[in-house]
PDB file of C-alpha atoms in Angstrom:
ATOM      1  CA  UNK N   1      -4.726  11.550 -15.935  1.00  0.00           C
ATOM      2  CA  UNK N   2      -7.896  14.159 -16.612  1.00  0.00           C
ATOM      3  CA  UNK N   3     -10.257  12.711 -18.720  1.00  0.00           C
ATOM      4  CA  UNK N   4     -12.649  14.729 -20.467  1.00  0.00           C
ATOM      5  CA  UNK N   5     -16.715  14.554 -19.641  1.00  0.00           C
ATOM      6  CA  UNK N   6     -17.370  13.081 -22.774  1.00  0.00           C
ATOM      7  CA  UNK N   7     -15.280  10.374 -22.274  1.00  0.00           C
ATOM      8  CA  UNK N   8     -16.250   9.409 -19.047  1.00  0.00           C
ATOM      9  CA  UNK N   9     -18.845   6.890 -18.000  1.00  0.00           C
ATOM     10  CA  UNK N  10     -19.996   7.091 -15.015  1.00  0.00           C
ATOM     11  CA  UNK N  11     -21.608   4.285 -14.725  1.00  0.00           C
ATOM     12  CA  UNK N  12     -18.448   2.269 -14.425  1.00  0.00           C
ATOM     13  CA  UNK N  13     -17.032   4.567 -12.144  1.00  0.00           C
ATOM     14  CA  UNK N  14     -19.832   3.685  -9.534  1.00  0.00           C
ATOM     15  CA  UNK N  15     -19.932   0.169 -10.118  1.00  0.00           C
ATOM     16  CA  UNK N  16     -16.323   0.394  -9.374  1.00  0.00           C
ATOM     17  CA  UNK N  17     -16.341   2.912  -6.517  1.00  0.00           C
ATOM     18  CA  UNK N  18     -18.778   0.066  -4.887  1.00  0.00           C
ATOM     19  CA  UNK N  19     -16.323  -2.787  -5.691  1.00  0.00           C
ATOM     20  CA  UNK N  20     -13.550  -0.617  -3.715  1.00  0.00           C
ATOM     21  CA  UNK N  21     -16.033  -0.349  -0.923  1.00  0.00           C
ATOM     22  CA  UNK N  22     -15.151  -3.660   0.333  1.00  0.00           C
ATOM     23  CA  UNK N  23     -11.898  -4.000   2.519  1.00  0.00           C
ATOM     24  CA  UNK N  24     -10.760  -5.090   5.797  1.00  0.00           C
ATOM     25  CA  UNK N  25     -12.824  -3.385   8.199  1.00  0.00           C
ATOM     26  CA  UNK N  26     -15.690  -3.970   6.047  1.00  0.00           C
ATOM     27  CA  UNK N  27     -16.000  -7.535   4.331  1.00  0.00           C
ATOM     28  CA  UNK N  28     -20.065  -7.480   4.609  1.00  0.00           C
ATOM     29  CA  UNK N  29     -21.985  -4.561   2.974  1.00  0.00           C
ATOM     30  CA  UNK N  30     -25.854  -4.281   2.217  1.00  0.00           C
ATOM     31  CA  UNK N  31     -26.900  -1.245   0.104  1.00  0.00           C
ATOM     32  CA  UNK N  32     -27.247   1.584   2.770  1.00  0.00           C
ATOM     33  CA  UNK N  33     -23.470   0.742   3.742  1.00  0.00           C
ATOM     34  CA  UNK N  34     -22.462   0.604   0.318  1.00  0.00           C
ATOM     35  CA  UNK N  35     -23.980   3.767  -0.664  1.00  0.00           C
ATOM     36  CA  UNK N  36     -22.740   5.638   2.603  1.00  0.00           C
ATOM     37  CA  UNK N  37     -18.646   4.596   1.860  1.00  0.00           C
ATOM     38  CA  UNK N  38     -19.069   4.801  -2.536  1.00  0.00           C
ATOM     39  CA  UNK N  39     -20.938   8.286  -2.254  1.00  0.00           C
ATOM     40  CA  UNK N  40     -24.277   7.209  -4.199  1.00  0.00           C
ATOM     41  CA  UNK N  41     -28.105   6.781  -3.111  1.00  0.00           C
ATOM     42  CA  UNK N  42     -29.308   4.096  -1.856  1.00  0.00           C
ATOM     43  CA  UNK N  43     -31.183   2.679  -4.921  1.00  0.00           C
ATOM     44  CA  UNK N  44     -28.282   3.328  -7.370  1.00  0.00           C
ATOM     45  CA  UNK N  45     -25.658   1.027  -5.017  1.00  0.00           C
ATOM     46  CA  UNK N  46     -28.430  -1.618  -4.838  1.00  0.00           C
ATOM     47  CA  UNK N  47     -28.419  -1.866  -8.742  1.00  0.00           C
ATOM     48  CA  UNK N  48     -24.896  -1.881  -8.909  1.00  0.00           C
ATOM     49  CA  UNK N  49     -24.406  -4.369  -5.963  1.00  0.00           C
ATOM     50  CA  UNK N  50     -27.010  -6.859  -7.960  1.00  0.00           C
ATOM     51  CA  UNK N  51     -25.189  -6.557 -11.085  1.00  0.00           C
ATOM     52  CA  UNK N  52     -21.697  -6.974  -9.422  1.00  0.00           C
ATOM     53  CA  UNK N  53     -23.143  -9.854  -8.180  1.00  0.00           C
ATOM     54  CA  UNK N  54     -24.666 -11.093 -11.551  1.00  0.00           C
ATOM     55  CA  UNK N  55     -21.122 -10.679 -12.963  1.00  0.00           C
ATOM     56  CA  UNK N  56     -19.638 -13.302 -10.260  1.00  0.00           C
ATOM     57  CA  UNK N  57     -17.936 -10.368  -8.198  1.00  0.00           C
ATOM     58  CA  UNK N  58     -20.135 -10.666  -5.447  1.00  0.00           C
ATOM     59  CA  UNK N  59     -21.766 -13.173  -3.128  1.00  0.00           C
ATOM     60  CA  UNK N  60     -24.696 -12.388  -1.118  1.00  0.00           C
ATOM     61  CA  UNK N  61     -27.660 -13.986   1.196  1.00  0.00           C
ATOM     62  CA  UNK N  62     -30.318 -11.775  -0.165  1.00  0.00           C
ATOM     63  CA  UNK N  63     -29.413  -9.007   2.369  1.00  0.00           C
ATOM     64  CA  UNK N  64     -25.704  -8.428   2.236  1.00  0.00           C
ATOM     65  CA  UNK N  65     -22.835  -8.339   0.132  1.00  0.00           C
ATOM     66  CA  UNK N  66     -19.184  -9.724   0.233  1.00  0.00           C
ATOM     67  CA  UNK N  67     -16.191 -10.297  -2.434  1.00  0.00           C
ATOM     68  CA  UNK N  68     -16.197 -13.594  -4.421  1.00  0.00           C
ATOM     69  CA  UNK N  69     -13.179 -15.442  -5.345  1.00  0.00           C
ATOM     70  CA  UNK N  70     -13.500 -13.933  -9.029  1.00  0.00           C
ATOM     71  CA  UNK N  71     -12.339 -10.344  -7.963  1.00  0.00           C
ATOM     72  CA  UNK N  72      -8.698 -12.229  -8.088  1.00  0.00           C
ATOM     73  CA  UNK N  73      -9.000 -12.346 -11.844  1.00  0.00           C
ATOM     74  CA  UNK N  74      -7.893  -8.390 -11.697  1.00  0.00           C
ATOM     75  CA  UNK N  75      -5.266  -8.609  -9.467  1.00  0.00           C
ATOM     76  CA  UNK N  76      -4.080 -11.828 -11.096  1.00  0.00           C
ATOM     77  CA  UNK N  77      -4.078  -9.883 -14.573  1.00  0.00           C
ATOM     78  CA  UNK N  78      -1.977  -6.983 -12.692  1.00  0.00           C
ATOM     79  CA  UNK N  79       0.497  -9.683 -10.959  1.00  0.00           C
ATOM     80  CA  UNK N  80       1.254 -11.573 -13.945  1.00  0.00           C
ATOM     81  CA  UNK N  81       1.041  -8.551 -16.553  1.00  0.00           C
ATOM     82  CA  UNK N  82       3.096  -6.097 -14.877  1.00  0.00           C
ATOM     83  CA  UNK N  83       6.876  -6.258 -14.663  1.00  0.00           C
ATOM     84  CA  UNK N  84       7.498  -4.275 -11.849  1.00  0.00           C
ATOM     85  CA  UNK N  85       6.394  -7.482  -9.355  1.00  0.00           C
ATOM     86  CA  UNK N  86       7.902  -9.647 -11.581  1.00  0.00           C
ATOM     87  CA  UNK N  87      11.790  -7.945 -11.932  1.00  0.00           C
ATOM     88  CA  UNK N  88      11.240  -7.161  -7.707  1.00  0.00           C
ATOM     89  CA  UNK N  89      10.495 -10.650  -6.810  1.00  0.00           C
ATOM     90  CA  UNK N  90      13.518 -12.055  -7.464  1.00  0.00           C
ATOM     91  CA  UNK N  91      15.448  -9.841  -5.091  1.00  0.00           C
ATOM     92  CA  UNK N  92      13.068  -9.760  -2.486  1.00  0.00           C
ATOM     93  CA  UNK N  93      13.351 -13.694  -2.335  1.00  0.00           C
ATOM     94  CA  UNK N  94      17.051 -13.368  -1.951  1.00  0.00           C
ATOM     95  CA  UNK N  95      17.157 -11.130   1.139  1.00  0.00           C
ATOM     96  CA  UNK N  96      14.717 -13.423   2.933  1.00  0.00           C
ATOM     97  CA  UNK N  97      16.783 -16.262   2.339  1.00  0.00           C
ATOM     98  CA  UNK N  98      19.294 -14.085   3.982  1.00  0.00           C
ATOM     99  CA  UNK N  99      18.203 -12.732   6.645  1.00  0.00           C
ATOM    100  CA  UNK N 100      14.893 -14.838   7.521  1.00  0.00           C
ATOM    101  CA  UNK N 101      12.819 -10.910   7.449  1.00  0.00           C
ATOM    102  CA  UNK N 102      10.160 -10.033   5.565  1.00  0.00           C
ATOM    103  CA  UNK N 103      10.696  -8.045   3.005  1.00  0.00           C
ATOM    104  CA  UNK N 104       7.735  -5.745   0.388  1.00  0.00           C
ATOM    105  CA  UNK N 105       7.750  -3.343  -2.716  1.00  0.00           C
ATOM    106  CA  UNK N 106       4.586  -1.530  -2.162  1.00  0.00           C
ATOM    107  CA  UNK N 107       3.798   2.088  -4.491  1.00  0.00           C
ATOM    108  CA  UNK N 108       1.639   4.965  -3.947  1.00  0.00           C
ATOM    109  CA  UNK N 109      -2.209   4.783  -4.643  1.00  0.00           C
ATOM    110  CA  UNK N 110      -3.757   7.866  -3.397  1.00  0.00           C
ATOM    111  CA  UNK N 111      -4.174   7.832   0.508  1.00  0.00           C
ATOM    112  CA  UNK N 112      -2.630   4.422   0.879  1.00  0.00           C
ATOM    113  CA  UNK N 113       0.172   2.020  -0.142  1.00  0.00           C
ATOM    114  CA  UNK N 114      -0.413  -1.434  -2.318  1.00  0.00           C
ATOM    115  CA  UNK N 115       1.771  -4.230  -1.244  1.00  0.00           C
ATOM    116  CA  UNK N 116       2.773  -5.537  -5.139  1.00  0.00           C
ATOM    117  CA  UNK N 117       5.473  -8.068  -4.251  1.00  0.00           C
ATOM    118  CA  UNK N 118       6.910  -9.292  -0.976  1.00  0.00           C
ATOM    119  CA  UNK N 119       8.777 -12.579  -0.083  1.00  0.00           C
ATOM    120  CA  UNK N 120       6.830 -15.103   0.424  1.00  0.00           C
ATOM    121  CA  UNK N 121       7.456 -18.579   2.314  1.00  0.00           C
ATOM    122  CA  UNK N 122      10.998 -17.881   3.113  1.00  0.00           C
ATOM    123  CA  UNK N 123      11.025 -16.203   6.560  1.00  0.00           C
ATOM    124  CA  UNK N 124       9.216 -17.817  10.201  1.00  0.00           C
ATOM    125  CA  UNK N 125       6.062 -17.082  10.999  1.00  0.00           C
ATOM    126  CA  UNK N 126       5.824 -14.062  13.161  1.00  0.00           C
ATOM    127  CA  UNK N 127       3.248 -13.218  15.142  1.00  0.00           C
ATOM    128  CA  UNK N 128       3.913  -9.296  13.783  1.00  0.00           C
ATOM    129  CA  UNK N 129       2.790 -10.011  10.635  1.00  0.00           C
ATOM    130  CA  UNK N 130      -0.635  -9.141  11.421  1.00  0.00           C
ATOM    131  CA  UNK N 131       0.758  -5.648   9.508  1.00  0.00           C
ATOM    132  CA  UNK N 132      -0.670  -6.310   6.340  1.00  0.00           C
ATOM    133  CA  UNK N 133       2.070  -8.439   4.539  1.00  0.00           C
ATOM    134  CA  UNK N 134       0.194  -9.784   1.884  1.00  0.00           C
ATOM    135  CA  UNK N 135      -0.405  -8.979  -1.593  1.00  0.00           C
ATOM    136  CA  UNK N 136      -2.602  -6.627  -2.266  1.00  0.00           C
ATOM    137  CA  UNK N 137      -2.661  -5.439   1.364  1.00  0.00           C
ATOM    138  CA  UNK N 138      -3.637  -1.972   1.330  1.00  0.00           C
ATOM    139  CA  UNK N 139      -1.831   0.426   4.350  1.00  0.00           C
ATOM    140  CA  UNK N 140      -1.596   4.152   5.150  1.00  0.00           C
ATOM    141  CA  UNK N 141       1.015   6.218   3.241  1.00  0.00           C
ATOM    142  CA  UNK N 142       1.002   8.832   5.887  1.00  0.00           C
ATOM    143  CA  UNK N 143       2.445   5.728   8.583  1.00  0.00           C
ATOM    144  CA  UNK N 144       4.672   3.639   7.069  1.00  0.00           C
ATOM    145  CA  UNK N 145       7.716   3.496   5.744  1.00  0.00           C
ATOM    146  CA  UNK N 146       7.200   2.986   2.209  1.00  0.00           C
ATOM    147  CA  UNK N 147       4.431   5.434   2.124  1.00  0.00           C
ATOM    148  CA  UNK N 148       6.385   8.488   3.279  1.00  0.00           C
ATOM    149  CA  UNK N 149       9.222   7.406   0.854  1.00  0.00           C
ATOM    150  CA  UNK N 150       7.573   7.340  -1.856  1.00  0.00           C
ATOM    151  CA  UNK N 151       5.410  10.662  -0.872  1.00  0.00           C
ATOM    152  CA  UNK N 152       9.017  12.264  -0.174  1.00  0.00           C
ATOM    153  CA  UNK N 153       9.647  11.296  -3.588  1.00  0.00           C
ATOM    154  CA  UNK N 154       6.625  13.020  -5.151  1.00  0.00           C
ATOM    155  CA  UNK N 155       7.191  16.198  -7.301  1.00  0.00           C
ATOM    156  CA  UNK N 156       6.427  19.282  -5.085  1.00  0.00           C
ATOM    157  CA  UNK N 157       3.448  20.311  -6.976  1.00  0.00           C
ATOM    158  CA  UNK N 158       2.035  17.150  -6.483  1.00  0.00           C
ATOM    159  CA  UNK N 159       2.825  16.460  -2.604  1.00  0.00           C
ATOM    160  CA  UNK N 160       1.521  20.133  -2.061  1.00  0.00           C
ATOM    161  CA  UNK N 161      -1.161  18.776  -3.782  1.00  0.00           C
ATOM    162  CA  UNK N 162      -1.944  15.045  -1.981  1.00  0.00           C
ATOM    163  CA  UNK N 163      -1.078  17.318   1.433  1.00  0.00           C
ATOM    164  CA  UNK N 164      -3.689  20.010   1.088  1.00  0.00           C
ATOM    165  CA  UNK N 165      -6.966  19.712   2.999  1.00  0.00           C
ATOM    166  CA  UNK N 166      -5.833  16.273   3.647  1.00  0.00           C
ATOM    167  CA  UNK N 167      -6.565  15.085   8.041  1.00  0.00           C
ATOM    168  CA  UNK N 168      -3.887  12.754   8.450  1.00  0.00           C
ATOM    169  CA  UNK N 169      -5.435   9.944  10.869  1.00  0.00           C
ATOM    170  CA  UNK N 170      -4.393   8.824  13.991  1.00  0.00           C
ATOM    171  CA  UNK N 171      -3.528   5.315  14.241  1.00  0.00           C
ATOM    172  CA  UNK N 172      -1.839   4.579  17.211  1.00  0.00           C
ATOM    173  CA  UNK N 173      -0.268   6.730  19.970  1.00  0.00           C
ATOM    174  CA  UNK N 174       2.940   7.695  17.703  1.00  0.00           C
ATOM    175  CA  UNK N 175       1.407   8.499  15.032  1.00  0.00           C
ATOM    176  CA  UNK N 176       2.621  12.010  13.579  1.00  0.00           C
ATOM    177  CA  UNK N 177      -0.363  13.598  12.757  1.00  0.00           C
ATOM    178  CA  UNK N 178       0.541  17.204  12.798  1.00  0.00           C
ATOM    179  CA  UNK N 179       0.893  19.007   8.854  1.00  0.00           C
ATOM    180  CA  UNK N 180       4.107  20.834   9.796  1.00  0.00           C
ATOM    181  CA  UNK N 181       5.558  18.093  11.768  1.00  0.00           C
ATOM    182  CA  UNK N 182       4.463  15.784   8.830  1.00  0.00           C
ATOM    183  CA  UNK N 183       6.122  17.973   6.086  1.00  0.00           C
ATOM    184  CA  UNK N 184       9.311  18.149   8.242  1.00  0.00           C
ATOM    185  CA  UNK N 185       9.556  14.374   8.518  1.00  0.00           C
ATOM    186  CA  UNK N 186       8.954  13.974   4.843  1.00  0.00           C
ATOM    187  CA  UNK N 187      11.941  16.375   4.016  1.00  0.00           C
ATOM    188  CA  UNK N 188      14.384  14.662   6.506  1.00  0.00           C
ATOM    189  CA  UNK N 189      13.303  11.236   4.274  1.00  0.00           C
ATOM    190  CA  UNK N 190      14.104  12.970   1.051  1.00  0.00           C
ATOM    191  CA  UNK N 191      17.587  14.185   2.281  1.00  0.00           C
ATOM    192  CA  UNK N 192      18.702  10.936   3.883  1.00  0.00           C
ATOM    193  CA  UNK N 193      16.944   8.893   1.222  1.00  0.00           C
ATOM    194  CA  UNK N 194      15.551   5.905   3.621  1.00  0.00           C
ATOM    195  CA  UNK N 195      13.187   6.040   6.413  1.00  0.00           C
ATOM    196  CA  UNK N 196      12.165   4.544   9.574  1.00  0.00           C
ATOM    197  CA  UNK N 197       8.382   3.832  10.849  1.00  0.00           C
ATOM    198  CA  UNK N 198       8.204   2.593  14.548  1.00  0.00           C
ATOM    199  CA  UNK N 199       5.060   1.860  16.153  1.00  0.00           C
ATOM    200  CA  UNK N 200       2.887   4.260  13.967  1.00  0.00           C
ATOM    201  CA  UNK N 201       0.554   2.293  11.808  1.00  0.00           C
ATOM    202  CA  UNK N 202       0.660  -1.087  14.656  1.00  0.00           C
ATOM    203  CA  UNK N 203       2.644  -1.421  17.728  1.00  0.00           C
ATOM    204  CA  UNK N 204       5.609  -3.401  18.311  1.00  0.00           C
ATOM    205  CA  UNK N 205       6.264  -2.813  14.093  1.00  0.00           C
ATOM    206  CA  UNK N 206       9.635  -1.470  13.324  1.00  0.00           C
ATOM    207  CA  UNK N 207      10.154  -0.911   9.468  1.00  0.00           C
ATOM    208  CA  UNK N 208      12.523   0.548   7.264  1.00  0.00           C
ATOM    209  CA  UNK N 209      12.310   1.560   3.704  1.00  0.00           C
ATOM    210  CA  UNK N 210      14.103   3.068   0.475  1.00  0.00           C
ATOM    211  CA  UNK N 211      12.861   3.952  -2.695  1.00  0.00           C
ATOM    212  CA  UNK N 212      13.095   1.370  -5.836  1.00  0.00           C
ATOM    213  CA  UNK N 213      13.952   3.797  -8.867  1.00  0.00           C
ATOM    214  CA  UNK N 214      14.403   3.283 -12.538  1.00  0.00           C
ATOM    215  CA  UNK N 215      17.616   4.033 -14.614  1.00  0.00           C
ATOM    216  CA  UNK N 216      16.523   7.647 -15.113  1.00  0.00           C
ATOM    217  CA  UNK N 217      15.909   8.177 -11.461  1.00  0.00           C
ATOM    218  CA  UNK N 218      12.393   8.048 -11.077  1.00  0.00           C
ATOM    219  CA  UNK N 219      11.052   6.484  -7.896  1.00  0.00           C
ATOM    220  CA  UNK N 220       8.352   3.895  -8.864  1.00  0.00           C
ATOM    221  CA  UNK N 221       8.272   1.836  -6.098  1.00  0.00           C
ATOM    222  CA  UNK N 222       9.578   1.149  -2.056  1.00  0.00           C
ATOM    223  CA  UNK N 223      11.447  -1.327  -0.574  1.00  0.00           C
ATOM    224  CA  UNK N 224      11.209  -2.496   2.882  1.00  0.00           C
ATOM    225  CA  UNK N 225      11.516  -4.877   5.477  1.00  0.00           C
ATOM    226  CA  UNK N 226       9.635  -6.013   8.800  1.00  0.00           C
ATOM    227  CA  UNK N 227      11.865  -5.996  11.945  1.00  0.00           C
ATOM    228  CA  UNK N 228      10.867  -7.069  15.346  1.00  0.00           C
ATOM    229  CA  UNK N 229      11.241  -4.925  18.335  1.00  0.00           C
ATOM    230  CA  UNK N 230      14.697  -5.065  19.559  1.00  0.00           C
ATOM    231  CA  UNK N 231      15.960  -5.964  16.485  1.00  0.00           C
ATOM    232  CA  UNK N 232      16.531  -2.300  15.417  1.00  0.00           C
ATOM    233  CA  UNK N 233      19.602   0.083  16.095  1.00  0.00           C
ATOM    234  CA  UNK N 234      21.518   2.757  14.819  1.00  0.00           C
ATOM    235  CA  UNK N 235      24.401   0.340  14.620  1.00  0.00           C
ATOM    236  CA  UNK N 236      22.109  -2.404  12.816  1.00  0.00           C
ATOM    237  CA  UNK N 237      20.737   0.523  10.599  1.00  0.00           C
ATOM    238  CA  UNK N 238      24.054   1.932   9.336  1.00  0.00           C
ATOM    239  CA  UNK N 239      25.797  -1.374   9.213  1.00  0.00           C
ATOM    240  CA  UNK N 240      23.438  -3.656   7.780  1.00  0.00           C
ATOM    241  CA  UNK N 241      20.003  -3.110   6.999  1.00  0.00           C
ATOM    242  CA  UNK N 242      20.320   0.234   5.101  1.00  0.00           C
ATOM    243  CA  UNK N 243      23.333  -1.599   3.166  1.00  0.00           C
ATOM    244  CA  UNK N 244      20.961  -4.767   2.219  1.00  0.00           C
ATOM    245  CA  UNK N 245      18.191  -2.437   1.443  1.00  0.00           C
ATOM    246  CA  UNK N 246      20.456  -0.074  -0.850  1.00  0.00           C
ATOM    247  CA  UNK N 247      22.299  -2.789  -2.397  1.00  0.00           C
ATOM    248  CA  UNK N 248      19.180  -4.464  -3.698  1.00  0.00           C
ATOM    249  CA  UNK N 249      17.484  -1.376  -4.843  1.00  0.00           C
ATOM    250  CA  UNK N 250      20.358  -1.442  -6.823  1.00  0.00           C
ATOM    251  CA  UNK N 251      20.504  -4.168  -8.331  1.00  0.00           C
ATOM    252  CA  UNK N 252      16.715  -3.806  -8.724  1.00  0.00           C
ATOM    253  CA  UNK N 253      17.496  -0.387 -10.493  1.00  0.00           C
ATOM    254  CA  UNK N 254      19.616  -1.568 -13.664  1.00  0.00           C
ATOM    255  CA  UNK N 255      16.306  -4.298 -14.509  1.00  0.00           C
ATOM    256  CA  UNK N 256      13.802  -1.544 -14.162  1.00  0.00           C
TER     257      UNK N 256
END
């Protein structure tokens, strides 16, 4: 969406760019780190740190920063507003039942992936779920499965668009990095409609993932599931999962 300048105000954009700055790798922030990952001065992150804070947002010790409970209120709004989670769940908790997996929708949100339903409680624990199963989670588009199906999806003006100028990192030993060899890999997962991540965002992760469209074919979402190594073949692919997988996003489709 492109907002006019007179309609902007930047002052919420800052406050919010700071609230975004927290995340896995960094759960503690004091105002030089804050201003270093939002893109502001020193002085201006304090301020909005402080008032983040005042607003219940934030905790802090008088030095540094970290989320408070009350940042759940917006993604508690989101979960119980929006009806993509709610129509996915449903079908998500059905596979898992199943097939004891683990099974995600997650769409596209700039450089990354948001994890917006998955099924929860059914399946063992598995020492593999390190990879970011939970709600919310945030992963790379560019290395997982539901990331490149749902950038394979994207218009052509608009991949061109997320692809230029863009360094795709490296995040293990398999990850493909390389723009041509990343274009080519996104064109293969358009044509054959599913795709297949192995060991490129953690090793020992083997996922697979098709789109979740809507009656009129647009692709607003990606389905996947968690398998654990040696659980993956091309016999297991064509025979089962892809079946499951497609079957569901069916089913999914006529709700959506």
């Amino acid at each position: 969406m492109t907002l006019a300048a007179a309609d902007t105000i930047a002052g919420l954009a800052k406050g919010l760019a700071v609230l975004e700055s927290f995340d896995t790798e960094r759960q503690r922030l004091n105002a030089t780190q804050a201003a270093e990952r939002a893109g502001l001065t020193r002085a201006a992150a304090r301020r909005h740190l402080l008032t983040l804070a005042h607003l219940g947002y934030l905790e802090t010790d008088g030095s540094h920063f970290w989320l408070s409970a009350r940042v759940l209120r917006l993604a508690g709004a989101y979960l119980a507003s929006s009806r993509l989670p709610r129509v996915i769940q449903p079908a998500l908790n059905r596979l898992a039942s199943q097939t004891q997996d683990v099974y995600s929708a997650a769409v596209l949100d700039g450089d990354e992936v948001v994890i917006v339903a998955r099924s929860a409680g059914l399946a063992p624990v598995n020492p593999l779920l390190a990879y970011g199963r939970h709600l919310g989670a945030r992963l790379p588009a560019h290395a997982t499965s539901t990331g490149r199906v749902l950038l394979a999806a994207l218009p052509r003006e608009q991949l061109a668009a997320w692809l230029r100028g863009r360094e795709l990192r490296r995040i293990t030993a398999h990850t493909v990095t390389a723009p041509r060899a990343f274009r080519a890999l996104l064109a293969q997962v358009a044509e054959q409609d599913y795709c297949v991540a192995t060991d490129e965002h953690e090793l020992g992760v083997h996922a697979v993932a098709v789109p979740l469209r809507t009656r009129d074919g647009r692709t607003v979402a990606a389905l996947n599931v968690v398998l654990a190594p040696g659980r993956l073949s091309d016999a297991q692919l064509a025979a089962d999962i892809l079946p499951r997988l497609r079957a569901a996003a069916g089913e999914i489709r006529q709700l959506l």
